[in-house]
mmCIF file with all atom_site columns, C-alpha atoms and ligand atoms in Angstrom:
data_model
loop_
_atom_site.group_PDB
_atom_site.id
_atom_site.type_symbol
_atom_site.label_atom_id
_atom_site.label_alt_id
_atom_site.label_comp_id
_atom_site.label_asym_id
_atom_site.label_entity_id
_atom_site.label_seq_id
_atom_site.pdbx_PDB_ins_code
_atom_site.Cartn_x
_atom_site.Cartn_y
_atom_site.Cartn_z
_atom_site.occupancy
_atom_site.B_iso_or_equiv
_atom_site.pdbx_formal_charge
_atom_site.auth_seq_id
_atom_site.auth_comp_id
_atom_site.auth_asym_id
_atom_site.auth_atom_id
_atom_site.pdbx_PDB_model_num
ATOM   1   C CA . UNK A 1 1   ? 8.060   -14.177 -0.266  1.00 58.00 ? 22  UNK A CA 1
ATOM   2   C CA . UNK A 1 2   ? 8.073   -11.249 -2.737  1.00 82.00 ? 23  UNK A CA 1
ATOM   3   C CA . UNK A 1 3   ? 6.105   -13.233 -5.227  1.00 94.00 ? 24  UNK A CA 1
ATOM   4   C CA . UNK A 1 4   ? 3.699   -14.574 -2.629  1.00 96.00 ? 25  UNK A CA 1
ATOM   5   C CA . UNK A 1 5   ? 3.060   -11.071 -1.287  1.00 98.00 ? 26  UNK A CA 1
ATOM   6   C CA . UNK A 1 6   ? 2.572   -9.666  -4.810  1.00 98.00 ? 27  UNK A CA 1
ATOM   7   C CA . UNK A 1 7   ? 0.104   -12.465 -5.589  1.00 98.00 ? 28  UNK A CA 1
ATOM   8   C CA . UNK A 1 8   ? -1.823  -11.579 -2.411  1.00 98.00 ? 29  UNK A CA 1
ATOM   9   C CA . UNK A 1 9   ? -1.958  -7.954  -3.633  1.00 98.00 ? 30  UNK A CA 1
ATOM   10  C CA . UNK A 1 10  ? -3.331  -9.032  -7.024  1.00 98.00 ? 31  UNK A CA 1
ATOM   11  C CA . UNK A 1 11  ? -5.885  -11.194 -5.244  1.00 98.00 ? 32  UNK A CA 1
ATOM   12  C CA . UNK A 1 12  ? -6.909  -8.268  -3.004  1.00 98.00 ? 33  UNK A CA 1
ATOM   13  C CA . UNK A 1 13  ? -7.480  -6.084  -6.079  1.00 98.00 ? 34  UNK A CA 1
ATOM   14  C CA . UNK A 1 14  ? -10.388 -8.383  -6.979  1.00 98.00 ? 35  UNK A CA 1
ATOM   15  C CA . UNK A 1 15  ? -12.359 -6.700  -4.170  1.00 98.00 ? 36  UNK A CA 1
ATOM   16  C CA . UNK A 1 16  ? -11.583 -3.208  -5.448  1.00 98.00 ? 37  UNK A CA 1
ATOM   17  C CA . UNK A 1 17  ? -14.606 -0.909  -5.517  1.00 98.00 ? 38  UNK A CA 1
ATOM   18  C CA . UNK A 1 18  ? -13.616 1.408   -8.348  1.00 98.00 ? 39  UNK A CA 1
ATOM   19  C CA . UNK A 1 19  ? -16.632 2.198   -10.538 1.00 98.00 ? 40  UNK A CA 1
ATOM   20  C CA . UNK A 1 20  ? -15.319 5.707   -11.345 1.00 98.00 ? 41  UNK A CA 1
ATOM   21  C CA . UNK A 1 21  ? -11.662 5.214   -12.236 1.00 98.00 ? 42  UNK A CA 1
ATOM   22  C CA . UNK A 1 22  ? -12.069 1.539   -13.176 1.00 98.00 ? 43  UNK A CA 1
ATOM   23  C CA . UNK A 1 23  ? -8.507  1.168   -11.868 1.00 98.00 ? 44  UNK A CA 1
ATOM   24  C CA . UNK A 1 24  ? -8.292  -1.770  -9.506  1.00 98.00 ? 45  UNK A CA 1
ATOM   25  C CA . UNK A 1 25  ? -5.605  -1.725  -6.818  1.00 98.00 ? 46  UNK A CA 1
ATOM   26  C CA . UNK A 1 26  ? -4.690  -4.312  -4.229  1.00 98.00 ? 47  UNK A CA 1
ATOM   27  C CA . UNK A 1 27  ? -2.111  -4.181  -1.453  1.00 98.00 ? 48  UNK A CA 1
ATOM   28  C CA . UNK A 1 28  ? -0.679  -6.835  0.848   1.00 98.00 ? 49  UNK A CA 1
ATOM   29  C CA . UNK A 1 29  ? 1.122   -5.672  3.977   1.00 98.00 ? 50  UNK A CA 1
ATOM   30  C CA . UNK A 1 30  ? 3.492   -8.061  5.770   1.00 98.00 ? 51  UNK A CA 1
ATOM   31  C CA . UNK A 1 31  ? 3.918   -7.430  9.501   1.00 98.00 ? 52  UNK A CA 1
ATOM   32  C CA . UNK A 1 32  ? 6.930   -8.210  11.664  1.00 97.00 ? 53  UNK A CA 1
ATOM   33  C CA . UNK A 1 33  ? 4.802   -10.974 13.224  1.00 97.00 ? 54  UNK A CA 1
ATOM   34  C CA . UNK A 1 34  ? 4.473   -12.626 9.822   1.00 97.00 ? 55  UNK A CA 1
ATOM   35  C CA . UNK A 1 35  ? 0.824   -11.747 9.300   1.00 98.00 ? 56  UNK A CA 1
ATOM   36  C CA . UNK A 1 36  ? -0.501  -10.361 6.020   1.00 98.00 ? 57  UNK A CA 1
ATOM   37  C CA . UNK A 1 37  ? -3.159  -7.654  5.899   1.00 98.00 ? 58  UNK A CA 1
ATOM   38  C CA . UNK A 1 38  ? -4.659  -6.954  2.500   1.00 98.00 ? 59  UNK A CA 1
ATOM   39  C CA . UNK A 1 39  ? -6.530  -3.927  1.204   1.00 98.00 ? 60  UNK A CA 1
ATOM   40  C CA . UNK A 1 40  ? -8.134  -2.582  -1.949  1.00 99.00 ? 61  UNK A CA 1
ATOM   41  C CA . UNK A 1 41  ? -9.084  0.868   -3.198  1.00 98.00 ? 62  UNK A CA 1
ATOM   42  C CA . UNK A 1 42  ? -12.595 1.927   -2.263  1.00 99.00 ? 63  UNK A CA 1
ATOM   43  C CA . UNK A 1 43  ? -14.041 4.827   -4.259  1.00 98.00 ? 64  UNK A CA 1
ATOM   44  C CA . UNK A 1 44  ? -16.959 7.106   -3.505  1.00 98.00 ? 65  UNK A CA 1
ATOM   45  C CA . UNK A 1 45  ? -19.405 9.210   -5.529  1.00 98.00 ? 66  UNK A CA 1
ATOM   46  C CA . UNK A 1 46  ? -17.878 12.093  -3.583  1.00 98.00 ? 67  UNK A CA 1
ATOM   47  C CA . UNK A 1 47  ? -14.562 11.392  -5.303  1.00 98.00 ? 68  UNK A CA 1
ATOM   48  C CA . UNK A 1 48  ? -12.184 12.846  -2.732  1.00 98.00 ? 69  UNK A CA 1
ATOM   49  C CA . UNK A 1 49  ? -13.395 10.356  -0.111  1.00 98.00 ? 70  UNK A CA 1
ATOM   50  C CA . UNK A 1 50  ? -11.756 7.527   -2.028  1.00 98.00 ? 71  UNK A CA 1
ATOM   51  C CA . UNK A 1 51  ? -9.227  5.512   -0.075  1.00 98.00 ? 72  UNK A CA 1
ATOM   52  C CA . UNK A 1 52  ? -6.271  3.740   -1.655  1.00 98.00 ? 73  UNK A CA 1
ATOM   53  C CA . UNK A 1 53  ? -5.515  0.054   -1.260  1.00 99.00 ? 74  UNK A CA 1
ATOM   54  C CA . UNK A 1 54  ? -2.339  0.712   0.732   1.00 98.00 ? 75  UNK A CA 1
ATOM   55  C CA . UNK A 1 55  ? -4.046  2.838   3.370   1.00 98.00 ? 76  UNK A CA 1
ATOM   56  C CA . UNK A 1 56  ? -6.880  0.315   3.672   1.00 99.00 ? 77  UNK A CA 1
ATOM   57  C CA . UNK A 1 57  ? -4.274  -2.361  4.454   1.00 99.00 ? 78  UNK A CA 1
ATOM   58  C CA . UNK A 1 58  ? -2.374  -0.173  6.949   1.00 98.00 ? 79  UNK A CA 1
ATOM   59  C CA . UNK A 1 59  ? -5.538  0.893   8.775   1.00 98.00 ? 80  UNK A CA 1
ATOM   60  C CA . UNK A 1 60  ? -6.773  -2.699  8.962   1.00 98.00 ? 81  UNK A CA 1
ATOM   61  C CA . UNK A 1 61  ? -3.461  -3.811  10.475  1.00 98.00 ? 82  UNK A CA 1
ATOM   62  C CA . UNK A 1 62  ? -3.193  -0.974  12.995  1.00 98.00 ? 83  UNK A CA 1
ATOM   63  C CA . UNK A 1 63  ? -6.819  -1.361  14.056  1.00 98.00 ? 84  UNK A CA 1
ATOM   64  C CA . UNK A 1 64  ? -6.107  -5.010  14.755  1.00 98.00 ? 85  UNK A CA 1
ATOM   65  C CA . UNK A 1 65  ? -3.119  -4.232  16.941  1.00 98.00 ? 86  UNK A CA 1
ATOM   66  C CA . UNK A 1 66  ? -0.202  -4.516  14.505  1.00 98.00 ? 87  UNK A CA 1
ATOM   67  C CA . UNK A 1 67  ? 2.011   -1.573  13.680  1.00 97.00 ? 88  UNK A CA 1
ATOM   68  C CA . UNK A 1 68  ? 5.442   -3.032  12.899  1.00 97.00 ? 89  UNK A CA 1
ATOM   69  C CA . UNK A 1 69  ? 5.735   -3.704  9.211   1.00 98.00 ? 90  UNK A CA 1
ATOM   70  C CA . UNK A 1 70  ? 8.295   -5.408  6.974   1.00 98.00 ? 91  UNK A CA 1
ATOM   71  C CA . UNK A 1 71  ? 6.991   -4.940  3.450   1.00 98.00 ? 92  UNK A CA 1
ATOM   72  C CA . UNK A 1 72  ? 4.038   -4.052  1.274   1.00 98.00 ? 93  UNK A CA 1
ATOM   73  C CA . UNK A 1 73  ? 3.213   -5.324  -2.211  1.00 98.00 ? 94  UNK A CA 1
ATOM   74  C CA . UNK A 1 74  ? 1.053   -3.190  -4.491  1.00 98.00 ? 95  UNK A CA 1
ATOM   75  C CA . UNK A 1 75  ? -0.700  -4.293  -7.674  1.00 98.00 ? 96  UNK A CA 1
ATOM   76  C CA . UNK A 1 76  ? -2.794  -1.969  -9.828  1.00 98.00 ? 97  UNK A CA 1
ATOM   77  C CA . UNK A 1 77  ? -4.406  -2.387  -13.215 1.00 97.00 ? 98  UNK A CA 1
ATOM   78  C CA . UNK A 1 78  ? -7.111  -0.998  -15.464 1.00 97.00 ? 99  UNK A CA 1
ATOM   79  C CA . UNK A 1 79  ? -7.277  -4.171  -17.533 1.00 96.00 ? 100 UNK A CA 1
ATOM   80  C CA . UNK A 1 80  ? -6.199  -7.092  -15.371 1.00 93.00 ? 101 UNK A CA 1
ATOM   81  C CA . UNK A 1 81  ? -2.626  -6.850  -16.606 1.00 95.00 ? 102 UNK A CA 1
ATOM   82  C CA . UNK A 1 82  ? -0.525  -6.257  -13.514 1.00 96.00 ? 103 UNK A CA 1
ATOM   83  C CA . UNK A 1 83  ? 2.812   -6.052  -15.344 1.00 96.00 ? 104 UNK A CA 1
ATOM   84  C CA . UNK A 1 84  ? 2.978   -2.250  -15.143 1.00 97.00 ? 105 UNK A CA 1
ATOM   85  C CA . UNK A 1 85  ? 4.203   -1.060  -11.734 1.00 98.00 ? 106 UNK A CA 1
ATOM   86  C CA . UNK A 1 86  ? 1.765   0.842   -9.498  1.00 98.00 ? 107 UNK A CA 1
ATOM   87  C CA . UNK A 1 87  ? 3.797   2.836   -6.957  1.00 98.00 ? 108 UNK A CA 1
ATOM   88  C CA . UNK A 1 88  ? 2.060   4.082   -3.803  1.00 98.00 ? 109 UNK A CA 1
ATOM   89  C CA . UNK A 1 89  ? 0.743   7.652   -4.003  1.00 98.00 ? 110 UNK A CA 1
ATOM   90  C CA . UNK A 1 90  ? 2.182   10.394  -1.798  1.00 98.00 ? 111 UNK A CA 1
ATOM   91  C CA . UNK A 1 91  ? -0.597  10.175  0.775   1.00 98.00 ? 112 UNK A CA 1
ATOM   92  C CA . UNK A 1 92  ? -0.042  6.438   1.217   1.00 98.00 ? 113 UNK A CA 1
ATOM   93  C CA . UNK A 1 93  ? 3.732   6.887   1.457   1.00 98.00 ? 114 UNK A CA 1
ATOM   94  C CA . UNK A 1 94  ? 3.212   9.413   4.256   1.00 98.00 ? 115 UNK A CA 1
ATOM   95  C CA . UNK A 1 95  ? 0.879   7.017   6.119   1.00 98.00 ? 116 UNK A CA 1
ATOM   96  C CA . UNK A 1 96  ? 3.387   4.168   5.709   1.00 98.00 ? 117 UNK A CA 1
ATOM   97  C CA . UNK A 1 97  ? 6.113   6.544   6.877   1.00 97.00 ? 118 UNK A CA 1
ATOM   98  C CA . UNK A 1 98  ? 4.375   6.867   10.254  1.00 98.00 ? 119 UNK A CA 1
ATOM   99  C CA . UNK A 1 99  ? 5.031   3.203   11.013  1.00 97.00 ? 120 UNK A CA 1
ATOM   100 C CA . UNK A 1 100 ? 8.013   2.251   8.858   1.00 96.00 ? 121 UNK A CA 1
ATOM   101 C CA . UNK A 1 101 ? 11.745  2.845   8.699   1.00 95.00 ? 122 UNK A CA 1
ATOM   102 C CA . UNK A 1 102 ? 13.602  4.001   5.580   1.00 95.00 ? 123 UNK A CA 1
ATOM   103 C CA . UNK A 1 103 ? 14.406  0.405   4.632   1.00 93.00 ? 124 UNK A CA 1
ATOM   104 C CA . UNK A 1 104 ? 10.791  -0.788  4.663   1.00 98.00 ? 125 UNK A CA 1
ATOM   105 C CA . UNK A 1 105 ? 10.331  -2.762  1.433   1.00 98.00 ? 126 UNK A CA 1
ATOM   106 C CA . UNK A 1 106 ? 7.852   -1.849  -1.299  1.00 98.00 ? 127 UNK A CA 1
ATOM   107 C CA . UNK A 1 107 ? 7.256   -4.648  -3.796  1.00 98.00 ? 128 UNK A CA 1
ATOM   108 C CA . UNK A 1 108 ? 5.931   -3.701  -7.228  1.00 98.00 ? 129 UNK A CA 1
ATOM   109 C CA . UNK A 1 109 ? 5.514   -5.733  -10.403 1.00 97.00 ? 130 UNK A CA 1
ATOM   110 C CA . UNK A 1 110 ? 8.984   -4.690  -11.594 1.00 97.00 ? 131 UNK A CA 1
ATOM   111 C CA . UNK A 1 111 ? 10.921  -5.292  -8.417  1.00 97.00 ? 132 UNK A CA 1
ATOM   112 C CA . UNK A 1 112 ? 11.694  -4.288  -4.884  1.00 98.00 ? 133 UNK A CA 1
ATOM   113 C CA . UNK A 1 113 ? 12.163  -0.752  -3.581  1.00 98.00 ? 134 UNK A CA 1
ATOM   114 C CA . UNK A 1 114 ? 12.723  0.949   -0.239  1.00 98.00 ? 135 UNK A CA 1
ATOM   115 C CA . UNK A 1 115 ? 10.434  3.543   1.296   1.00 98.00 ? 136 UNK A CA 1
ATOM   116 C CA . UNK A 1 116 ? 13.332  5.995   1.027   1.00 97.00 ? 137 UNK A CA 1
ATOM   117 C CA . UNK A 1 117 ? 13.443  5.461   -2.776  1.00 98.00 ? 138 UNK A CA 1
ATOM   118 C CA . UNK A 1 118 ? 10.019  7.063   -3.025  1.00 98.00 ? 139 UNK A CA 1
ATOM   119 C CA . UNK A 1 119 ? 9.998   9.323   0.015   1.00 97.00 ? 140 UNK A CA 1
ATOM   120 C CA . UNK A 1 120 ? 13.451  10.674  0.846   1.00 97.00 ? 141 UNK A CA 1
ATOM   121 C CA . UNK A 1 121 ? 13.770  13.385  3.520   1.00 96.00 ? 142 UNK A CA 1
ATOM   122 C CA . UNK A 1 122 ? 10.363  12.573  4.878   1.00 97.00 ? 143 UNK A CA 1
ATOM   123 C CA . UNK A 1 123 ? 8.485   14.490  7.519   1.00 97.00 ? 144 UNK A CA 1
ATOM   124 C CA . UNK A 1 124 ? 7.852   12.305  10.541  1.00 95.00 ? 145 UNK A CA 1
ATOM   125 C CA . UNK A 1 125 ? 7.497   12.318  14.313  1.00 94.00 ? 146 UNK A CA 1
ATOM   126 C CA . UNK A 1 126 ? 11.165  13.335  14.775  1.00 93.00 ? 147 UNK A CA 1
ATOM   127 C CA . UNK A 1 127 ? 10.373  16.678  13.165  1.00 96.00 ? 148 UNK A CA 1
ATOM   128 C CA . UNK A 1 128 ? 7.887   17.419  15.931  1.00 97.00 ? 149 UNK A CA 1
ATOM   129 C CA . UNK A 1 129 ? 10.506  17.289  18.687  1.00 96.00 ? 150 UNK A CA 1
HETATM 130 N N1 . THU B 2 .   ? -4.966  4.143   -6.003  1.00 92.05 ? 204 THU B N1 1
HETATM 131 C C1 . THU B 2 .   ? -4.589  3.269   -5.035  1.00 92.05 ? 204 THU B C1 1
HETATM 132 O O1 . THU B 2 .   ? -5.426  2.535   -4.471  1.00 92.05 ? 204 THU B O1 1
HETATM 133 N N2 . THU B 2 .   ? -3.289  3.209   -4.696  1.00 92.05 ? 204 THU B N2 1
HETATM 134 C C2 . THU B 2 .   ? -2.299  3.921   -5.303  1.00 92.05 ? 204 THU B C2 1
HETATM 135 O O2 . THU B 2 .   ? -1.158  3.845   -4.914  1.00 92.05 ? 204 THU B O2 1
HETATM 136 C C3 . THU B 2 .   ? -2.608  4.796   -6.443  1.00 92.05 ? 204 THU B C3 1
HETATM 137 C C4 . THU B 2 .   ? -4.055  5.044   -6.657  1.00 92.05 ? 204 THU B C4 1
HETATM 138 C C5 . THU B 2 .   ? -6.374  4.183   -6.403  1.00 92.05 ? 204 THU B C5 1
HETATM 139 C C6 . THU B 2 .   ? -7.123  5.425   -6.010  1.00 92.05 ? 204 THU B C6 1
HETATM 140 C C7 . THU B 2 .   ? -8.235  5.432   -7.051  1.00 92.05 ? 204 THU B C7 1
HETATM 141 O O3 . THU B 2 .   ? -9.297  4.614   -6.603  1.00 92.05 ? 204 THU B O3 1
HETATM 142 C C8 . THU B 2 .   ? -7.618  4.781   -8.273  1.00 92.05 ? 204 THU B C8 1
HETATM 143 O O4 . THU B 2 .   ? -6.471  4.101   -7.804  1.00 92.05 ? 204 THU B O4 1
HETATM 144 C C9 . THU B 2 .   ? -7.221  5.737   -9.365  1.00 92.05 ? 204 THU B C9 1
HETATM 145 O O5 . THU B 2 .   ? -6.439  6.766   -8.875  1.00 92.05 ? 204 THU B O5 1
#
């Protein structure tokens, strides 16, 4: 499954719209129902409006009624070589954190991680109580 999900992320990166950074990113999000939602980074001439591949995938899934997630694979490359790991940025980790537990799996080119590996002591809805 890891490999299949990572391949889906690489495939999703083909749709990346990244004329400014020229860094193509794809993400593939596996839901508890067994569905896969993919996403790519979409840049904008107003740079800060860029959205990352991971958030594209999460927002697609949630907007289609799914918000229980098992794992996400992320693939990023400037030259079509996806061997170098592309970890999710802080903003994407926080968005994933809204829907995922600490043991949510993040699959990169060099292996499998947990959300808590990248975002320990996270701020979430429990802090609002
Ligand atoms: N990017 C992602 O899509 N996901 C990440 O986890 C890191 C960065 C995108 C944003 C921007 O379009 C490009 O990669 C360079 O930062």
